[in-house]
Tab-separated table of C-alpha atoms in Angstrom:
chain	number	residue	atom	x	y	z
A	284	UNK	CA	129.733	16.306	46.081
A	285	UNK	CA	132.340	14.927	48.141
A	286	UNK	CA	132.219	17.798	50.790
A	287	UNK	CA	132.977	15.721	53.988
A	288	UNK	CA	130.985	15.570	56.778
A	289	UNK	CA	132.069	13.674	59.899
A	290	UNK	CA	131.497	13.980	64.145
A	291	UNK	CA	134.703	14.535	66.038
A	292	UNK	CA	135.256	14.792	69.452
A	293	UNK	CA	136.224	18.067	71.211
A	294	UNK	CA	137.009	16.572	75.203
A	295	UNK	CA	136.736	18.926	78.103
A	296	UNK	CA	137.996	18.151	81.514
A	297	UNK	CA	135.588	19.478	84.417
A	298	UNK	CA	135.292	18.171	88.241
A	299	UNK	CA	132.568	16.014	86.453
A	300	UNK	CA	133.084	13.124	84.181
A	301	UNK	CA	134.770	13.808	80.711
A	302	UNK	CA	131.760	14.014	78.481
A	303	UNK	CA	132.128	14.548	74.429
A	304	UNK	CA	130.439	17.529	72.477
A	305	UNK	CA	130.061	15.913	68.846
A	306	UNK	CA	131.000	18.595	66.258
A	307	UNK	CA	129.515	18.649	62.562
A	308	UNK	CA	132.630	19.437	60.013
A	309	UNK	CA	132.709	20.678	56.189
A	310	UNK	CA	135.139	21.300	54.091
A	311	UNK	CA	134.426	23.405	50.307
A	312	UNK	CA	135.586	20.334	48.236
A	313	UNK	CA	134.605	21.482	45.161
A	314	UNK	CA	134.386	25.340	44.792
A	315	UNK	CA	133.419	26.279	41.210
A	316	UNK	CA	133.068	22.637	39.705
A	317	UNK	CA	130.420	20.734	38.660
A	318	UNK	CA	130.263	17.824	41.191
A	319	UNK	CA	128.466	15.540	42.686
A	320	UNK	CA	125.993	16.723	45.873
A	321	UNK	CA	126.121	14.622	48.858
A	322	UNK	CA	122.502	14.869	51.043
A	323	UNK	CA	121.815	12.111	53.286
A	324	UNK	CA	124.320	9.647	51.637
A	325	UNK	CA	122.802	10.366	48.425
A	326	UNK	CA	124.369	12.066	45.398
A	327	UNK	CA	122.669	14.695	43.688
A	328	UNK	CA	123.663	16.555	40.136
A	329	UNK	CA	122.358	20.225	39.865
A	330	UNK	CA	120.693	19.805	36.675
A	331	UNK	CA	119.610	23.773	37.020
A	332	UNK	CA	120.118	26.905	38.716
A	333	UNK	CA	118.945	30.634	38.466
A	334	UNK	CA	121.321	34.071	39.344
A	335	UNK	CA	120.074	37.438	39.827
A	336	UNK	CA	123.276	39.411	38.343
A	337	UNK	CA	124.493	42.589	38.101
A	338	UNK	CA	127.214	44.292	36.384
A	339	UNK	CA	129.200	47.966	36.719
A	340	UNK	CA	132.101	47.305	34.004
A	341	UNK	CA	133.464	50.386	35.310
A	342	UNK	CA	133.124	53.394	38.282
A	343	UNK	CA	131.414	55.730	35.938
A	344	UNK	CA	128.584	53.398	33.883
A	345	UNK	CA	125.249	52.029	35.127
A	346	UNK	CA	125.030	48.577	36.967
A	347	UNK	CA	123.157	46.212	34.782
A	348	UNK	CA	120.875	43.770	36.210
A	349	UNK	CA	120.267	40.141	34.460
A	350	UNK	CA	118.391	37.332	35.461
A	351	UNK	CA	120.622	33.461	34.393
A	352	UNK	CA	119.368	30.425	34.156
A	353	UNK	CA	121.604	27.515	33.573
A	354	UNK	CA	120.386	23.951	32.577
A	355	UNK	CA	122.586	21.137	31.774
A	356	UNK	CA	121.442	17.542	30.201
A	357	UNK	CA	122.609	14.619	28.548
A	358	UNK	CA	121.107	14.360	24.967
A	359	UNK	CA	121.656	12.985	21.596
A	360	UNK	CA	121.716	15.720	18.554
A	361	UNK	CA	122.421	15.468	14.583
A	362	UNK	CA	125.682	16.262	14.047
A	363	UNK	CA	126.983	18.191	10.664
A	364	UNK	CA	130.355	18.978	8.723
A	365	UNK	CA	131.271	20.053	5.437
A	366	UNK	CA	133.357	18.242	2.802
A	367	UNK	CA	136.253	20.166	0.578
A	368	UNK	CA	133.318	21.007	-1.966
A	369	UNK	CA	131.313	22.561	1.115
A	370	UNK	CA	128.315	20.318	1.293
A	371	UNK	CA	126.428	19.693	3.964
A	372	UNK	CA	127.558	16.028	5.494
A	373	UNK	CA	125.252	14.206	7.694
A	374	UNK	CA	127.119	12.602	11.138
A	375	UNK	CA	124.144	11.343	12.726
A	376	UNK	CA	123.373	11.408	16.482
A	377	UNK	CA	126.150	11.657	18.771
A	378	UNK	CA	125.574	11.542	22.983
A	379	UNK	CA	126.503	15.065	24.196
A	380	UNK	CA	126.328	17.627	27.050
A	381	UNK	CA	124.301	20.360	26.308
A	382	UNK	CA	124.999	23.435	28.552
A	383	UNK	CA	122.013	26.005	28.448
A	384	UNK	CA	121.937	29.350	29.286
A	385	UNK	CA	119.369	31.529	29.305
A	386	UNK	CA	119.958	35.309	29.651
A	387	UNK	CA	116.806	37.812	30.641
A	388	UNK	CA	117.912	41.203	30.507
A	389	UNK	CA	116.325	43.395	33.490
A	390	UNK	CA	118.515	46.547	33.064
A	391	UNK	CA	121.552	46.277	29.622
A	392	UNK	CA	123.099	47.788	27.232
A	393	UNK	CA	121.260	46.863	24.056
A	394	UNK	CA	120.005	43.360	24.942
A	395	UNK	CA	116.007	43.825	25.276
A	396	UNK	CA	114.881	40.280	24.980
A	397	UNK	CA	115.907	36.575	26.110
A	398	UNK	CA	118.977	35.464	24.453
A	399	UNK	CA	119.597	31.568	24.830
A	400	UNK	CA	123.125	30.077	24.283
A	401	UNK	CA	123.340	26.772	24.242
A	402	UNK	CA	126.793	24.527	23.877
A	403	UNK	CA	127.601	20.791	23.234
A	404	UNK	CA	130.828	19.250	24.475
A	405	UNK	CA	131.747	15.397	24.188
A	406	UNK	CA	132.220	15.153	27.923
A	407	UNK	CA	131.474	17.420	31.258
A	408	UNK	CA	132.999	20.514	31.256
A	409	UNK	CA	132.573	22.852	34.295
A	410	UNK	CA	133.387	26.003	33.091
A	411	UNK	CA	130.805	25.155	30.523
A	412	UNK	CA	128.009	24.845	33.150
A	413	UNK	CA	129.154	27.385	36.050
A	414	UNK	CA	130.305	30.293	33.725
A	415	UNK	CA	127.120	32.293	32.211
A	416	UNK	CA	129.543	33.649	28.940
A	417	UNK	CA	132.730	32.428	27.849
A	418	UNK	CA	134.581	34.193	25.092
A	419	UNK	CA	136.637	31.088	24.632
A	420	UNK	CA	133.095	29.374	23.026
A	421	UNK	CA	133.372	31.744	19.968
A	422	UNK	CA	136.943	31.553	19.513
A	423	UNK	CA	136.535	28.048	18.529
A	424	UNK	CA	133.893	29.030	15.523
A	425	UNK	CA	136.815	28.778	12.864
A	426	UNK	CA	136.767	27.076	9.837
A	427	UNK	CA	140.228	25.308	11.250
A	428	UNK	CA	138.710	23.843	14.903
A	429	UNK	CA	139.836	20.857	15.253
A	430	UNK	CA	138.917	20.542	19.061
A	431	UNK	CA	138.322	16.961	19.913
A	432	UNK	CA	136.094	17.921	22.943
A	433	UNK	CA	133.487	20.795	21.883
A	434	UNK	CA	130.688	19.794	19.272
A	435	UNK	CA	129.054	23.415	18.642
A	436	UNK	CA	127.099	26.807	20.006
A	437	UNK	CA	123.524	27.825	19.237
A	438	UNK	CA	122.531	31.119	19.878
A	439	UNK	CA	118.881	32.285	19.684
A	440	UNK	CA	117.807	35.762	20.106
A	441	UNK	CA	114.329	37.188	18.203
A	442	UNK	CA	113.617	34.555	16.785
A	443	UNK	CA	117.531	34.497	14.623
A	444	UNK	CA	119.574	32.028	15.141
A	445	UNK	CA	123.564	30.876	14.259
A	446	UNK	CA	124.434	27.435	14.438
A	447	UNK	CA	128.310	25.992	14.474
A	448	UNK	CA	129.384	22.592	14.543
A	449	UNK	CA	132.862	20.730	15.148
A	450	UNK	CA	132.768	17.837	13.173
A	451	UNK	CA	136.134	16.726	14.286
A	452	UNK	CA	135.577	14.673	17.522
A	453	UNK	CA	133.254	12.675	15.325
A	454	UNK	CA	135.499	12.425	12.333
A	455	UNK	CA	138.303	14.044	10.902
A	456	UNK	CA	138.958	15.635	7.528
A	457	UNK	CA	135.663	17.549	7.109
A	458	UNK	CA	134.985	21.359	7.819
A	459	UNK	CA	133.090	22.662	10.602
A	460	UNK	CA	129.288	23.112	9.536
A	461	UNK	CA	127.212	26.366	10.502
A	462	UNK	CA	124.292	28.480	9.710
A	463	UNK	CA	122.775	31.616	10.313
A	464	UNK	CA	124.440	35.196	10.494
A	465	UNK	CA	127.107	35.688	13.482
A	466	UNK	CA	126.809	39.500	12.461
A	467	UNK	CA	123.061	39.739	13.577
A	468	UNK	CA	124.336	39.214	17.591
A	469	UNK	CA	126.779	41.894	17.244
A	470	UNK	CA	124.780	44.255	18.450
A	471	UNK	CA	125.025	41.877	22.129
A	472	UNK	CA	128.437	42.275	22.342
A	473	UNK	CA	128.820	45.094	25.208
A	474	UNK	CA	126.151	42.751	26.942
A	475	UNK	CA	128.048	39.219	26.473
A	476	UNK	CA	131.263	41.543	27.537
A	477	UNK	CA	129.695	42.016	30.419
A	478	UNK	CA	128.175	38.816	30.936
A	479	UNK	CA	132.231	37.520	31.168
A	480	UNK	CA	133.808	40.152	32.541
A	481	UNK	CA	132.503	40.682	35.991
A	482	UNK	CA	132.080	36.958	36.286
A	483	UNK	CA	136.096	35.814	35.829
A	484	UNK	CA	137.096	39.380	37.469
A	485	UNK	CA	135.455	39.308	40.464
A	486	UNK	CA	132.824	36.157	41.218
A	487	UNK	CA	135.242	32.794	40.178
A	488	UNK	CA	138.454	34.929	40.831
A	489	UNK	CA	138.752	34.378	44.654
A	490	UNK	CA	140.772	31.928	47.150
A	491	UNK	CA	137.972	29.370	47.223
A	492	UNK	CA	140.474	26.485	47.396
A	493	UNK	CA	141.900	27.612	51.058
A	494	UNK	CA	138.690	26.024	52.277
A	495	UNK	CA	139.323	22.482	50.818
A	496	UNK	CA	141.167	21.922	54.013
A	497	UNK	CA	139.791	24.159	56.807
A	498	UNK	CA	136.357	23.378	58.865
A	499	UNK	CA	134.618	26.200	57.707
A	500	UNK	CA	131.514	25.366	60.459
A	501	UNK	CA	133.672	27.002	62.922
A	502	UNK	CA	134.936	30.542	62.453
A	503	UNK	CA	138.313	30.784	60.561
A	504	UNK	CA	140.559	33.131	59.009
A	505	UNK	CA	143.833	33.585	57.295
A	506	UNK	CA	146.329	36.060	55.968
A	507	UNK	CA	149.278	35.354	53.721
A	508	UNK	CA	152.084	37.312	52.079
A	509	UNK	CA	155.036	37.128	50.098
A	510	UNK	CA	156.304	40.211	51.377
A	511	UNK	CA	157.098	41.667	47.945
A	512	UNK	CA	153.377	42.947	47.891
A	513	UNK	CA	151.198	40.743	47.237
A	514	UNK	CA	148.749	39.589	50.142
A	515	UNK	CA	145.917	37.546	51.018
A	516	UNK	CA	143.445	37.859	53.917
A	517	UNK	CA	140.351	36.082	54.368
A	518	UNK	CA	137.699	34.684	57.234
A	519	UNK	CA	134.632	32.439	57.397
A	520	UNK	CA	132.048	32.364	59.864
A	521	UNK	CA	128.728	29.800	59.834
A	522	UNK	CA	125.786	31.964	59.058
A	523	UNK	CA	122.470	30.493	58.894
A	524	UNK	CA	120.698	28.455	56.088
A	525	UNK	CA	119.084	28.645	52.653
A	526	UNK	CA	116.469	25.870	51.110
A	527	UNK	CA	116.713	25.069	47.523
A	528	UNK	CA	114.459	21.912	46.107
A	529	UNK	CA	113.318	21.158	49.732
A	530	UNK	CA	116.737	20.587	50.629
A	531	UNK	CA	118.356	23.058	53.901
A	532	UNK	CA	121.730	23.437	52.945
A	533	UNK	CA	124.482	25.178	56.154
A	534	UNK	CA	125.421	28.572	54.671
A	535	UNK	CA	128.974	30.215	55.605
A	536	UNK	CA	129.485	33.582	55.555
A	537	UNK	CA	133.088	34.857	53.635
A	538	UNK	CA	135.538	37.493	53.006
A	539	UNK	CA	138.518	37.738	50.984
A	540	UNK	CA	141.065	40.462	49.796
A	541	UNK	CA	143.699	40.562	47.921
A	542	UNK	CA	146.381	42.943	47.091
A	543	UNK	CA	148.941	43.454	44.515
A	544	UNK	CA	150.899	46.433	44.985
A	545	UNK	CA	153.334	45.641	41.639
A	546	UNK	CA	150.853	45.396	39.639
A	547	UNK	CA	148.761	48.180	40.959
A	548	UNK	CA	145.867	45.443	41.207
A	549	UNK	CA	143.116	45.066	44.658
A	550	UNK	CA	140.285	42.960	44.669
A	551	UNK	CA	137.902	41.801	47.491
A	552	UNK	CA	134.690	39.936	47.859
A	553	UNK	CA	131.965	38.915	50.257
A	554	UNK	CA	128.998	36.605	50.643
A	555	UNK	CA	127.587	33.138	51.247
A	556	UNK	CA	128.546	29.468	50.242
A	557	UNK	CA	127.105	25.875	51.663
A	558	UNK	CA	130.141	23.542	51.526
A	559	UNK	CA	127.811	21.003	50.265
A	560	UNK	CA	127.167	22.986	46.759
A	561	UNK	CA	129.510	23.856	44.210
A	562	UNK	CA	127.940	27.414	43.773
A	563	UNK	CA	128.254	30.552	45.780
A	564	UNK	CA	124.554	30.883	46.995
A	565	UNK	CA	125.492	34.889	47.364
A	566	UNK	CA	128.900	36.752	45.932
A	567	UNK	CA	129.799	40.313	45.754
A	568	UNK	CA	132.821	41.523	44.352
A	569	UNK	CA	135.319	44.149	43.522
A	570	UNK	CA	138.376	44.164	40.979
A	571	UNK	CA	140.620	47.276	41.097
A	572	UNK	CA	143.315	47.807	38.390
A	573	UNK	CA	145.462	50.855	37.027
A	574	UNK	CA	146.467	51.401	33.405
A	575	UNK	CA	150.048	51.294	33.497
A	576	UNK	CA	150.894	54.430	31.235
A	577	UNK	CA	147.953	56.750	32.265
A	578	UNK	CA	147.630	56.209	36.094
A	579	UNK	CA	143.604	55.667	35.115
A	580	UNK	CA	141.804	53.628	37.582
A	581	UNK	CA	138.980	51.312	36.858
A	582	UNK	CA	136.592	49.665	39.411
A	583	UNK	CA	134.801	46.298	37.934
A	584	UNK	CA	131.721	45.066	40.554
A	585	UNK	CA	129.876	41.959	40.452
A	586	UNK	CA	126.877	40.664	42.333
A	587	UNK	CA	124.994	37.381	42.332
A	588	UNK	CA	122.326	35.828	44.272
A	589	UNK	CA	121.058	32.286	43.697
A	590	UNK	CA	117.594	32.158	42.981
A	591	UNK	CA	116.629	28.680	42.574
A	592	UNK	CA	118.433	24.830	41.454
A	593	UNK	CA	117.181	21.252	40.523
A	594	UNK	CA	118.900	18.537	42.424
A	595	UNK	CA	118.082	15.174	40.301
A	596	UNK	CA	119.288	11.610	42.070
A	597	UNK	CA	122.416	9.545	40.571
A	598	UNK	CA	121.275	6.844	40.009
């Protein structure tokens, strides 16, 4: 990760003789995408991590509780299309990413057993590997996709399986190739809803990329506004550590909220990042909107805690 660290000087004039205090700086680099660790002049790729999650899609429902596990690798898989008559055409093996996610359900909706989702792209994708559910990964199962960039989804759950593959960044004029019965996950849909809901409304909705910029080692803070009502505030404050693979990584307390009084739309959050990982190591969050014609307020909260990650050496 490129997070920079460095020593400056901070000079204080006394009746003694100017001495310097050195002072450790780090900037969030790379909130929210996969990159490159930096530890000891190394670089590191997390290879794996594991979130304790909950869920309240609403003021009035239960909070879920899930347990993620995310595992990305390079690996070579048999790729398949179909030809006008629908036969099954053999690509071969193609080099891909294959994100993995694994989904134990503690406390859901109808989920009551491991559900593992796993999706190929051509190259790295980081909302591929830092996003537990993604609704855009079944909108590209059509018989049409012609995406140049994501090879296919597998999802397992009791032993079922459905398989979809994009022949098209492989060759073009065939039809995508898949298996199984999409119907037999319906029954995971409030779950997978949830899955993507509180994570884009609350958890990797925030003002992360203020902190490219600001020393967040020392204690900051900001507030903006456009005066037409919509406002940011947020602060920082060095809090602590947390180990992960044998490595201590700084942790930096945050808060954030936001407010937009047009669109009768508050949200706030709270927790822990290390500038030196891409991944909030603790995030809470709230999302507040109003239905325009009935006045109805809902309340969406998120809360993850990171559990465990592999670190593996580029090489």
């Amino acid at each position: 990760m490129s997070s920079t660290t460095a020593s400056t000087a901070a000079t204080t004039t006394t009746s003694s003789p100017t001495t310097s205090t050195p002072r450790e700086e780090a900037y969030w680099s790379h909130p929210w995408e996969y990159a490159p660790v930096e530890i000891n002049g190394a670089e590191y790729l997390i290879t794996y991590y594991k979130y304790d999650y909950r869920i309240q899609p609403n003021q009035t429902s239960p909070t879920y509780k899930y347990i993620l596990e995310k595992r990305v690798e390079k690996t070579k898989i048999h790729v398949y299309g179909q030809d006008m008559q629908m036969n099954k055409v053999d690509l071969g093996e193609h080099e891909v990413y294959a994100y993995e996610t694994l989904v134990t359900p503690v406390m859901a909706v109808s989920m009551n057993d491991k559900l593992t989702i796993t999706v190929w792209y051509v190259s790295n994708q980081s909302s591929a590997f830092l996003y537990p559910w993604d609704v855009m990964w079944l909108s590209m199962v059509s018989p049409y996709n012609q995406n140049k960039e994501f090879v296919g989804i597998e999802l397992e759950y009791k032993g079922k399986k459905f398989l979809f593959m994009n022949p098209s960044p492989f060759r073009t004029g065939l039809f995508p190739y898949f298996e199984g019965d999409q119907e037999t996950f319906e029954e995971l849909n409030e779950d997978l809803v949830n899955l993507y809901i509180g994570w884009v409304a609350t958890l990797n909705f925030g003002i992360w990329n203020e902190w490219e910029d600001v020393n967040v080692l020392v204690p900051q803070s900001g507030v903006w506004s456009d005066m037409q009502g919509h406002s940011w505030k947020w602060s920082t404050n060095p809090d602590g550590t947390a180990t992960f693979s044998g490595v201590t990584f700084k942790l930096v307390d945050f808060q954030w909220k936001y407010q937009g009084t047009p669109e009768g739309v508050s949200m706030d959050g709270k927790g822990k990042f290390s500038p030196y990982l891409p991944l909030l190591v603790e995030g809470e969050g709230y999302y507040s909107f109003k239905d325009s014609s009935t006045g109805k307020e809902t309340i969406i909260y998120a809360y993850i805690e990171l559990k465990d990650l592999k670190l593996e050496k580029v090489s």
